[in-house]
Short mmCIF file of C-alpha atoms in Angstrom, two decimals:
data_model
loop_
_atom_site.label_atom_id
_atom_site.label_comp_id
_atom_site.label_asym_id
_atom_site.label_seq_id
_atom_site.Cartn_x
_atom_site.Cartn_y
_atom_site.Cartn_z
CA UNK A 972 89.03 47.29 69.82
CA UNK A 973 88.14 50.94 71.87
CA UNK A 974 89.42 50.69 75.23
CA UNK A 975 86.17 51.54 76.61
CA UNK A 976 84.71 48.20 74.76
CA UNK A 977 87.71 46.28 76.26
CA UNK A 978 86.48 47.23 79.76
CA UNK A 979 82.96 46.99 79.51
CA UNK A 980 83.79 43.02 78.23
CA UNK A 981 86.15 42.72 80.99
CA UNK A 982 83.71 44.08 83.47
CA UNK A 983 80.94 41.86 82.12
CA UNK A 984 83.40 38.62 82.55
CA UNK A 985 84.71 39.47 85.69
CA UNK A 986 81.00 39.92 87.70
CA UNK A 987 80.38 36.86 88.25
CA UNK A 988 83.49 35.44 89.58
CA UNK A 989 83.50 38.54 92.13
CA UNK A 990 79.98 37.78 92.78
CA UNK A 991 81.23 33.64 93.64
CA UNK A 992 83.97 35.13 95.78
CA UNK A 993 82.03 38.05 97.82
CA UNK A 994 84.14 40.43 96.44
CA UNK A 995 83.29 44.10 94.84
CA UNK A 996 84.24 45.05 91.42
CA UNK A 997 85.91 48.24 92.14
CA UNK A 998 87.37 49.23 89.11
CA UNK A 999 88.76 47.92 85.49
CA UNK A 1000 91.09 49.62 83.26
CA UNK A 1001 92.83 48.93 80.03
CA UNK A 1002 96.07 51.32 79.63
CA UNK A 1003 99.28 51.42 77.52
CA UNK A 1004 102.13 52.22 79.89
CA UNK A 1005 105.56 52.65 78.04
CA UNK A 1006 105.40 49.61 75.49
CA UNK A 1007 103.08 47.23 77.20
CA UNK A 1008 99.39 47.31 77.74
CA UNK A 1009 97.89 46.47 81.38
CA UNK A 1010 94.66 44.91 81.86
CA UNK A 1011 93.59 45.53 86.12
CA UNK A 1012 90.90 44.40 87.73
CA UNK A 1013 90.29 46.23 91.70
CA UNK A 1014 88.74 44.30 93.90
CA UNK A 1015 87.75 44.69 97.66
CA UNK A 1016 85.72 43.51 100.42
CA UNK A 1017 84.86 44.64 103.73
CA UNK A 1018 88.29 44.23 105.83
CA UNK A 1019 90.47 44.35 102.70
CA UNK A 1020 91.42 41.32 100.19
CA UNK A 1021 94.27 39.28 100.20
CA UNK A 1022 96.90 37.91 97.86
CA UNK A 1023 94.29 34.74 97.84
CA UNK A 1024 91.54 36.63 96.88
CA UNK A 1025 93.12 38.53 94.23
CA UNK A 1026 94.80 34.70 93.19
CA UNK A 1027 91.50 33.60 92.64
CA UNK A 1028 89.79 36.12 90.66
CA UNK A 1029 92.98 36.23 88.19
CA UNK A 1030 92.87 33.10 87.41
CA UNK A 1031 89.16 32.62 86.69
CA UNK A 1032 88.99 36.01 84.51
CA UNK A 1033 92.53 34.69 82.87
CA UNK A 1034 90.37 31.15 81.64
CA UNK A 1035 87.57 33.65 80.90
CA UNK A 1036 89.83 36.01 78.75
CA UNK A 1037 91.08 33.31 76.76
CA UNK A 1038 87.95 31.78 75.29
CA UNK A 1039 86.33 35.52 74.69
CA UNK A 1040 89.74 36.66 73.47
CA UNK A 1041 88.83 40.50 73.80
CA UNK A 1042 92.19 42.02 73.36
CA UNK A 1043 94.15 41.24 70.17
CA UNK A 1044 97.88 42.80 71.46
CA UNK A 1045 99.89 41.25 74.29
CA UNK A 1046 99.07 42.29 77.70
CA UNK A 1047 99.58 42.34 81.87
CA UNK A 1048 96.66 41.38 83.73
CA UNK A 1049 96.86 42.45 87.35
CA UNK A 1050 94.03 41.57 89.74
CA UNK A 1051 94.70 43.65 93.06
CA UNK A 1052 93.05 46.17 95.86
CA UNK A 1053 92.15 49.21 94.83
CA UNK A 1054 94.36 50.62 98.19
CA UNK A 1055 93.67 52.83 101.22
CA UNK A 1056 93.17 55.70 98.46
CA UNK A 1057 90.50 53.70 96.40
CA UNK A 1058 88.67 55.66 93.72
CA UNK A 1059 84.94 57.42 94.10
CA UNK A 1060 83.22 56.01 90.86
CA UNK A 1061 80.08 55.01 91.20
CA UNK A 1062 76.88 56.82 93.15
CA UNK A 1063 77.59 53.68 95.56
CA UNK A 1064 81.32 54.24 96.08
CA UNK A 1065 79.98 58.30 97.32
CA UNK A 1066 77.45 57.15 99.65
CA UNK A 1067 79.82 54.47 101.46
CA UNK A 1068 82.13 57.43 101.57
CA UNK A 1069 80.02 59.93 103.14
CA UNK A 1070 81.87 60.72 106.55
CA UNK A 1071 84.85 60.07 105.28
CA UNK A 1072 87.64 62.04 103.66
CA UNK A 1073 88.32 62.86 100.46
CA UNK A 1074 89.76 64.19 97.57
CA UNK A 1075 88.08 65.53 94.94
CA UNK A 1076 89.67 67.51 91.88
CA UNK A 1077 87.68 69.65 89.42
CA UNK A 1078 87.50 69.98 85.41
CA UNK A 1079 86.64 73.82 86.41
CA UNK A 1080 87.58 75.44 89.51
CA UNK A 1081 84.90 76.49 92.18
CA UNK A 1082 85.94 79.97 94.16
CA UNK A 1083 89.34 79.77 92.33
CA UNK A 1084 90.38 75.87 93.44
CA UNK A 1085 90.26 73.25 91.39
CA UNK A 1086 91.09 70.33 94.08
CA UNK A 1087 89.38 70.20 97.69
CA UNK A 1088 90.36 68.02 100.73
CA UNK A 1089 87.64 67.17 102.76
CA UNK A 1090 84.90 65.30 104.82
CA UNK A 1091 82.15 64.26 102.35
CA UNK A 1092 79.12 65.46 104.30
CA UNK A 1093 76.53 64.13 101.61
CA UNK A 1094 75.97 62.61 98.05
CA UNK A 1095 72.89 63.02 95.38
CA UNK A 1096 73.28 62.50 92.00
CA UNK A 1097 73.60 66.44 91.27
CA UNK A 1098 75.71 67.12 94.01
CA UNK A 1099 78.70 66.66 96.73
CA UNK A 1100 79.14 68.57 99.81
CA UNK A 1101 82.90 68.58 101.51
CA UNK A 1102 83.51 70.31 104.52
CA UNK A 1103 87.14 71.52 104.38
CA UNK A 1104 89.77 73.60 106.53
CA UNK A 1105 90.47 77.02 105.33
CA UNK A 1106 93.34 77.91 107.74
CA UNK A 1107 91.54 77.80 110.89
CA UNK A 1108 88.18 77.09 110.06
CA UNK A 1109 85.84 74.86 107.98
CA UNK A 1110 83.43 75.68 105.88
CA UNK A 1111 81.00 73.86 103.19
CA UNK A 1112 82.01 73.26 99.59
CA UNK A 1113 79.21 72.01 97.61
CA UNK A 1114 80.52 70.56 94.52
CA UNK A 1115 78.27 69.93 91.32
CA UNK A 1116 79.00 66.05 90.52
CA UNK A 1117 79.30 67.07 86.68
CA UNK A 1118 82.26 69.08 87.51
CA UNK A 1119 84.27 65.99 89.81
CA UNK A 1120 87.25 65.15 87.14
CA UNK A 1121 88.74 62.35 89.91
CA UNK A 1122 87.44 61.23 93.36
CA UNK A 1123 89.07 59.02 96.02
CA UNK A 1124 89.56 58.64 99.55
CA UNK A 1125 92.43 60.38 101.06
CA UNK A 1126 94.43 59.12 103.84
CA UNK A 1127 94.83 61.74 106.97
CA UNK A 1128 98.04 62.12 108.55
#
């Protein structure tokens, strides 16, 4: 089975348990690391989850995986936060993040860089705009979303 078909089942199994415990679907992904496969499931909510939360939602998708039976091979499946540095997926994911910072790398640079740290200063569909620090001053980056390879907050130090 395609990985992407593994996560588009998992996605479709996991929604409604999120939904029954007010958490968001962040992310899933279905990787081969080394030997083993890993099946994880991100999940937040306003304030952060907790080892309970994440408890919860394993063990209902880990019932649900094993009637569906999606994945043939032997796997992990972790249910956890997505962390301070959570991805920038969705449209949704960018507009929560506007004000905040970020950092976005590129499949093609823009003026020679192909990774900017910034303030997202606004979202559309076509577009991102990061204000970032050039030495000692700032200036606006506007990024075409079609060119964002990766997206996620960044913590400041």
């Amino acid at each position: 089975m395609a990985k992407e078909r593994v996560t588009d089942i998992v996605e479709r199994l996991v929604t409604p348990i999120v939904e029954k415990e007010h958490v968001e679907l962040v992310d899933v992904e279905f990787k081969k690391e080394g030997a083993n496969w890993y099946l994880r499931v991100f999940i937040d909510k306003p304030g952060g989850v907790d080892i309970d939360d994440c408890s919860r939602v394993s063990e209902q998708l880990s019932d649900q995986l094993d009637i569906v039976d999606p994945i043939p091979d032997a796997y992990f499946l972790e249910v956890s936060s997505p962390g301070a540095e959570r991805p920038l997926k969705k449209p949704s994911d960018f507009e929560k993040a506007v004000g905040e910072n970020v950092y976005v790398s590129l499949y093609e640079p823009i003026d020679g860089v192909k990774a900017y740290e910034g303030t997202l200063i606004s979202y559309s569909e076509e577009q991102l705009v990061l204000e970032v620090r050039v030495k000692t001053r700032t200036k606006s980056v506007v990024i075409p979303t079609d060119k964002v390879a990766l997206a996620r907050l960044a913590i400041q130090l």
